Structures are given as structure tokens and as C-alpha cells.
PDB file of C-alpha atoms in Angstrom:
ATOM      1  CA  MET A   1      28.995   3.362   1.804  1.00  0.00           C
ATOM      2  CA  ARG A   2      26.259   5.960   1.415  1.00  0.00           C
ATOM      3  CA  LEU A   3      23.354   3.289   1.083  1.00  0.00           C
ATOM      4  CA  THR A   4      24.740   1.516   4.255  1.00  0.00           C
ATOM      5  CA  PHE A   5      24.713   4.693   6.175  1.00  0.00           C
ATOM      6  CA  VAL A   6      21.150   5.359   4.914  1.00  0.00           C
ATOM      7  CA  ALA A   7      19.985   1.680   5.992  1.00  0.00           C
ATOM      8  CA  LEU A   8      21.707   2.062   9.535  1.00  0.00           C
ATOM      9  CA  ALA A   9      20.034   5.431  10.111  1.00  0.00           C
ATOM     10  CA  ILE A  10      16.665   4.379   9.095  1.00  0.00           C
ATOM     11  CA  SER A  11      17.074   1.172  11.565  1.00  0.00           C
ATOM     12  CA  ALA A  12      18.338   3.556  14.427  1.00  0.00           C
ATOM     13  CA  PHE A  13      15.056   5.878  14.128  1.00  0.00           C
ATOM     14  CA  GLY A  14      12.515   3.381  13.551  1.00  0.00           C
ATOM     15  CA  GLN A  15      11.522  -0.194  12.215  1.00  0.00           C
ATOM     16  CA  CYS A  16      13.042  -0.767   8.900  1.00  0.00           C
ATOM     17  CA  ILE A  17      10.558  -2.807   6.564  1.00  0.00           C
ATOM     18  CA  ARG A  18      11.278  -4.160   3.018  1.00  0.00           C
ATOM     19  CA  ALA A  19       8.437  -4.395   0.808  1.00  0.00           C
ATOM     20  CA  ARG A  20       8.681  -6.753  -2.015  1.00  0.00           C
ATOM     21  CA  HIS A  21       6.823  -5.595  -5.035  1.00  0.00           C
ATOM     22  CA  PHE A  22       6.154  -6.355  -8.789  1.00  0.00           C
ATOM     23  CA  PRO A  23       7.999  -4.515 -11.625  1.00  0.00           C
ATOM     24  CA  THR A  24       6.206  -1.293 -12.050  1.00  0.00           C
ATOM     25  CA  SER A  25       5.128  -1.842 -15.705  1.00  0.00           C
ATOM     26  CA  ASP A  26       3.698  -5.377 -14.672  1.00  0.00           C
ATOM     27  CA  THR A  27       1.761  -3.715 -11.709  1.00  0.00           C
ATOM     28  CA  ALA A  28       0.264  -1.151 -13.837  1.00  0.00           C
ATOM     29  CA  ALA A  29      -0.914  -3.476 -16.474  1.00  0.00           C
ATOM     30  CA  LEU A  30      -2.494  -5.954 -13.836  1.00  0.00           C
ATOM     31  CA  ALA A  31      -4.157  -3.298 -11.715  1.00  0.00           C
ATOM     32  CA  SER A  32      -5.641  -1.479 -14.948  1.00  0.00           C
ATOM     33  CA  LYS A  33      -7.614  -4.717 -15.644  1.00  0.00           C
ATOM     34  CA  PHE A  34      -9.420  -4.582 -12.361  1.00  0.00           C
ATOM     35  CA  ARG A  35     -13.035  -3.594 -12.138  1.00  0.00           C
ATOM     36  CA  VAL A  36     -13.166   0.026 -10.993  1.00  0.00           C
ATOM     37  CA  SER A  37     -15.146   1.470  -7.922  1.00  0.00           C
ATOM     38  CA  SER A  38     -15.019   4.582  -5.970  1.00  0.00           C
ATOM     39  CA  LEU A  39     -14.278   5.311  -2.446  1.00  0.00           C
ATOM     40  CA  ASP A  40     -14.821   8.909  -1.194  1.00  0.00           C
ATOM     41  CA  ALA A  41     -14.428  11.062   1.873  1.00  0.00           C
ATOM     42  CA  SER A  42     -17.680   9.798   3.442  1.00  0.00           C
ATOM     43  CA  SER A  43     -16.075   6.466   3.966  1.00  0.00           C
ATOM     44  CA  ILE A  44     -13.136   7.927   5.845  1.00  0.00           C
ATOM     45  CA  ARG A  45     -12.752   7.410   9.518  1.00  0.00           C
ATOM     46  CA  VAL A  46     -10.482   9.006  11.930  1.00  0.00           C
ATOM     47  CA  ASN A  47      -7.822   6.565  13.148  1.00  0.00           C
ATOM     48  CA  THR A  48      -5.711   7.010  16.407  1.00  0.00           C
ATOM     49  CA  THR A  49      -4.569   3.307  16.960  1.00  0.00           C
ATOM     50  CA  LEU A  50      -1.690   2.841  14.255  1.00  0.00           C
ATOM     51  CA  GLY A  51       2.081   3.191  15.001  1.00  0.00           C
ATOM     52  CA  LEU A  52       4.078   4.764  12.441  1.00  0.00           C
ATOM     53  CA  GLY A  53       6.935   2.740  10.429  1.00  0.00           C
ATOM     54  CA  ASP A  54       9.635   3.445   7.705  1.00  0.00           C
ATOM     55  CA  LEU A  55       9.094   1.739   4.575  1.00  0.00           C
ATOM     56  CA  GLN A  56      11.553   0.860   1.898  1.00  0.00           C
ATOM     57  CA  SER A  57      10.479  -0.744  -1.535  1.00  0.00           C
ATOM     58  CA  ASN A  58      12.686  -3.253  -3.235  1.00  0.00           C
ATOM     59  CA  ALA A  59      12.404  -4.342  -6.831  1.00  0.00           C
ATOM     60  CA  ALA A  60      11.926  -8.061  -6.237  1.00  0.00           C
ATOM     61  CA  ASN A  61      10.080 -10.416  -8.674  1.00  0.00           C
ATOM     62  CA  ALA A  62       6.316 -11.132  -8.528  1.00  0.00           C
ATOM     63  CA  ASN A  63       5.250 -13.704  -6.032  1.00  0.00           C
ATOM     64  CA  LEU A  64       1.910 -15.223  -4.803  1.00  0.00           C
ATOM     65  CA  ASP A  65       1.668 -12.800  -1.763  1.00  0.00           C
ATOM     66  CA  PRO A  66      -1.348 -10.483  -1.834  1.00  0.00           C
ATOM     67  CA  ALA A  67       0.006  -6.895  -2.852  1.00  0.00           C
ATOM     68  CA  LEU A  68      -1.320  -3.309  -2.289  1.00  0.00           C
ATOM     69  CA  ILE A  69      -1.152  -1.314  -5.426  1.00  0.00           C
ATOM     70  CA  VAL A  70      -1.190   2.303  -5.278  1.00  0.00           C
ATOM     71  CA  CYS A  71      -1.366   4.690  -8.445  1.00  0.00           C
ATOM     72  CA  GLN A  72      -0.912   8.271  -9.142  1.00  0.00           C
ATOM     73  CA  SER A  73      -3.590   8.034 -11.958  1.00  0.00           C
ATOM     74  CA  ALA A  74      -7.392   7.129 -11.764  1.00  0.00           C
ATOM     75  CA  ASN A  75      -8.432   3.519 -12.632  1.00  0.00           C
ATOM     76  CA  CYS A  76      -5.271   1.833 -11.471  1.00  0.00           C
ATOM     77  CA  ALA A  77      -3.408   3.248 -14.430  1.00  0.00           C
ATOM     78  CA  GLY A  78      -0.129   4.810 -15.130  1.00  0.00           C
ATOM     79  CA  ASN A  79       2.568   5.296 -12.295  1.00  0.00           C
ATOM     80  CA  CYS A  80       1.829   2.509  -9.901  1.00  0.00           C
ATOM     81  CA  LEU A  81       3.803   1.255  -6.838  1.00  0.00           C
ATOM     82  CA  PRO A  82       3.047  -2.241  -5.404  1.00  0.00           C
ATOM     83  CA  PHE A  83       3.679  -3.296  -1.817  1.00  0.00           C
ATOM     84  CA  ASP A  84       3.889  -6.842  -0.669  1.00  0.00           C
ATOM     85  CA  LEU A  85       1.172  -7.127   2.223  1.00  0.00           C
ATOM     86  CA  ALA A  86       2.658 -10.536   3.443  1.00  0.00           C
ATOM     87  CA  VAL A  87       5.858  -8.811   4.790  1.00  0.00           C
ATOM     88  CA  LEU A  88       4.011  -5.703   6.544  1.00  0.00           C
ATOM     89  CA  PRO A  89       3.457  -5.881  10.091  1.00  0.00           C
ATOM     90  CA  ASN A  90      -0.005  -5.291  11.475  1.00  0.00           C
ATOM     91  CA  ASP A  91      -1.307  -1.992  12.813  1.00  0.00           C
ATOM     92  CA  GLU A  92       1.473   0.157  11.300  1.00  0.00           C
ATOM     93  CA  CYS A  93       1.068   3.267   9.109  1.00  0.00           C
ATOM     94  CA  PHE A  94       3.374   3.600   6.126  1.00  0.00           C
ATOM     95  CA  SER A  95       3.923   6.266   3.549  1.00  0.00           C
ATOM     96  CA  ALA A  96       3.356   5.080   0.024  1.00  0.00           C
ATOM     97  CA  LEU A  97       6.551   6.729  -1.109  1.00  0.00           C
ATOM     98  CA  THR A  98       4.705   9.073  -3.400  1.00  0.00           C
ATOM     99  CA  ASN A  99       3.307  12.648  -2.729  1.00  0.00           C
ATOM    100  CA  GLN A 100      -0.295  11.474  -3.321  1.00  0.00           C
ATOM    101  CA  PHE A 101      -2.109   8.370  -4.958  1.00  0.00           C
ATOM    102  CA  VAL A 102      -5.600   8.610  -6.448  1.00  0.00           C
ATOM    103  CA  SER A 103      -6.523   5.015  -6.944  1.00  0.00           C
ATOM    104  CA  ALA A 104      -5.606   1.753  -4.989  1.00  0.00           C
ATOM    105  CA  ALA A 105      -6.289  -1.922  -5.519  1.00  0.00           C
ATOM    106  CA  ILE A 106      -5.476  -5.234  -3.462  1.00  0.00           C
ATOM    107  CA  SER A 107      -3.893  -7.709  -5.955  1.00  0.00           C
ATOM    108  CA  ASP A 108      -4.509 -11.267  -4.801  1.00  0.00           C
ATOM    109  CA  PRO A 109      -3.770 -14.158  -7.316  1.00  0.00           C
ATOM    110  CA  THR A 110      -5.678 -16.609  -5.095  1.00  0.00           C
ATOM    111  CA  ASP A 111      -8.732 -14.235  -4.970  1.00  0.00           C
ATOM    112  CA  ALA A 112      -9.326 -15.390  -1.344  1.00  0.00           C
ATOM    113  CA  ARG A 113     -10.536 -13.400   1.476  1.00  0.00           C
ATOM    114  CA  LEU A 114      -7.682 -11.848   3.425  1.00  0.00           C
ATOM    115  CA  PRO A 115      -7.306 -12.471   7.370  1.00  0.00           C
ATOM    116  CA  PHE A 116      -6.608  -8.632   7.662  1.00  0.00           C
ATOM    117  CA  GLN A 117      -7.919  -5.444   6.488  1.00  0.00           C
ATOM    118  CA  VAL A 118      -5.967  -2.842   4.255  1.00  0.00           C
ATOM    119  CA  VAL A 119      -6.617   0.909   4.681  1.00  0.00           C
ATOM    120  CA  VAL A 120      -5.434   3.842   2.791  1.00  0.00           C
ATOM    121  CA  GLY A 121      -5.450   7.122   4.355  1.00  0.00           C
ATOM    122  CA  SER A 122      -4.051  10.755   4.828  1.00  0.00           C
ATOM    123  CA  THR A 123      -0.739  11.599   6.144  1.00  0.00           C
ATOM    124  CA  ASN A 124       0.247   9.250   8.942  1.00  0.00           C
ATOM    125  CA  CYS A 125      -2.980   7.369   8.814  1.00  0.00           C
ATOM    126  CA  ALA A 126      -4.749  10.218  10.612  1.00  0.00           C
ATOM    127  CA  ALA A 127      -8.036   9.163   8.651  1.00  0.00           C
ATOM    128  CA  THR A 128      -8.344   6.140   6.783  1.00  0.00           C
ATOM    129  CA  ALA A 129     -10.611   4.210   4.356  1.00  0.00           C
ATOM    130  CA  THR A 130     -10.981   0.308   4.197  1.00  0.00           C
ATOM    131  CA  LEU A 131     -10.192  -1.352   0.591  1.00  0.00           C
ATOM    132  CA  PRO A 132     -13.168  -3.613   0.884  1.00  0.00           C
ATOM    133  CA  THR A 133     -12.560  -6.366  -1.747  1.00  0.00           C
ATOM    134  CA  VAL A 134      -9.442  -7.837  -3.476  1.00  0.00           C
ATOM    135  CA  ASN A 135      -8.825  -7.594  -7.280  1.00  0.00           C
ATOM    136  CA  GLU A 136     -10.930  -4.487  -7.747  1.00  0.00           C
ATOM    137  CA  CYS A 137      -9.363  -0.875  -8.288  1.00  0.00           C
ATOM    138  CA  PHE A 138     -10.931   1.955  -6.121  1.00  0.00           C
ATOM    139  CA  ASN A 139     -10.645   5.544  -7.328  1.00  0.00           C
ATOM    140  CA  LEU A 140     -10.191   7.628  -4.157  1.00  0.00           C
ATOM    141  CA  ASN A 141     -11.989  10.862  -3.856  1.00  0.00           C
ATOM    142  CA  GLY A 142     -12.514  13.565  -1.597  1.00  0.00           C
ATOM    143  CA  ALA A 143      -9.224  13.680   0.321  1.00  0.00           C
ATOM    144  CA  VAL A 144      -5.333  13.440  -0.039  1.00  0.00           C
ATOM    145  CA  PHE A 145      -4.370   9.765   0.220  1.00  0.00           C
ATOM    146  CA  ASN A 146      -0.554   8.867   0.872  1.00  0.00           C
ATOM    147  CA  SER A 147      -0.361   6.423   3.548  1.00  0.00           C
ATOM    148  CA  PHE A 148      -1.677   2.913   4.124  1.00  0.00           C
ATOM    149  CA  ALA A 149      -1.825   0.169   6.844  1.00  0.00           C
ATOM    150  CA  ARG A 150      -2.454  -3.578   7.144  1.00  0.00           C
ATOM    151  CA  ILE A 151      -4.970  -3.963  10.145  1.00  0.00           C
ATOM    152  CA  ALA A 152      -5.283  -7.191  12.217  1.00  0.00           C
TER     153      ALA A 152
END
């Protein structure tokens, strides 16, 4: 009953998105094997074009969709949350459901070039940095990162 009320309340106040994601232990193991690079505050740009959305995570099984993986530790290790990029709408900013993440990766089993960009950013995507490649972990430096978006 309480869960139903929360779902209805979220739907009433904004778009409710369900993000499919991998089990956390599998995600951390996968992401920690990626090559590691850095993104710092010098690559961040101010963004005023994104809408804001609400996001709920869902413990669905892994699939072949590309996923954004955000981690609270460097090198895409430790506590990580994955989000299924195939179900997220374009040009909406989402909170990562954590206070802050310090590394991020786009996992794509096909290793293909995506038809959209993925950005990570500060609160409400006020400033964002693009994750430039798939299957590579980026340590995020010089700012507080706690939101992300899929950009068409």
C-alpha cells in the first residue's frame, strides 16, 4: 500500500522512469575491468537545456542494452549503480540516487558507437561533462557529480 502511494505521488509530480540495471556485485566486477581515464572540471560545461525527471531503480537482470555505471569509489570499483540507457528519455536530467559518484562508465556489450551522448554532472545537470567512449572507466575530478543525462 505504501509503495503504491509513493509510485502514484511520483507520477503525479513528474515523469516516473524505471531504469533496469544489473545486480550490483556483477556491475562492480564488470566496470572495474575497464581501462581507467580521468575527466576533470576543465571538461565541464554549463548546461541549461535539460529537463528534470524522477528516476527509480529496478533490480532487473542484465541485458544487452548499454548501461551507465556510476560508482562511489575511484576506478569504477566498490559500490556502483547501473542504469539502463535504452529506457531513459533524451534530454532529461536524473539523480544517480547517491550523494555523489566519483567514477563512471558506459558499459556496452556490443562495443558500438552510441547514437546519443551520455553526460554526468552536478546537481540538476547544471554543469556536465561528456563520457566520450564506451567500456572505459572515468575518474571524475574537480566537481561534485551526482546527476546524469542521455543527450540526443
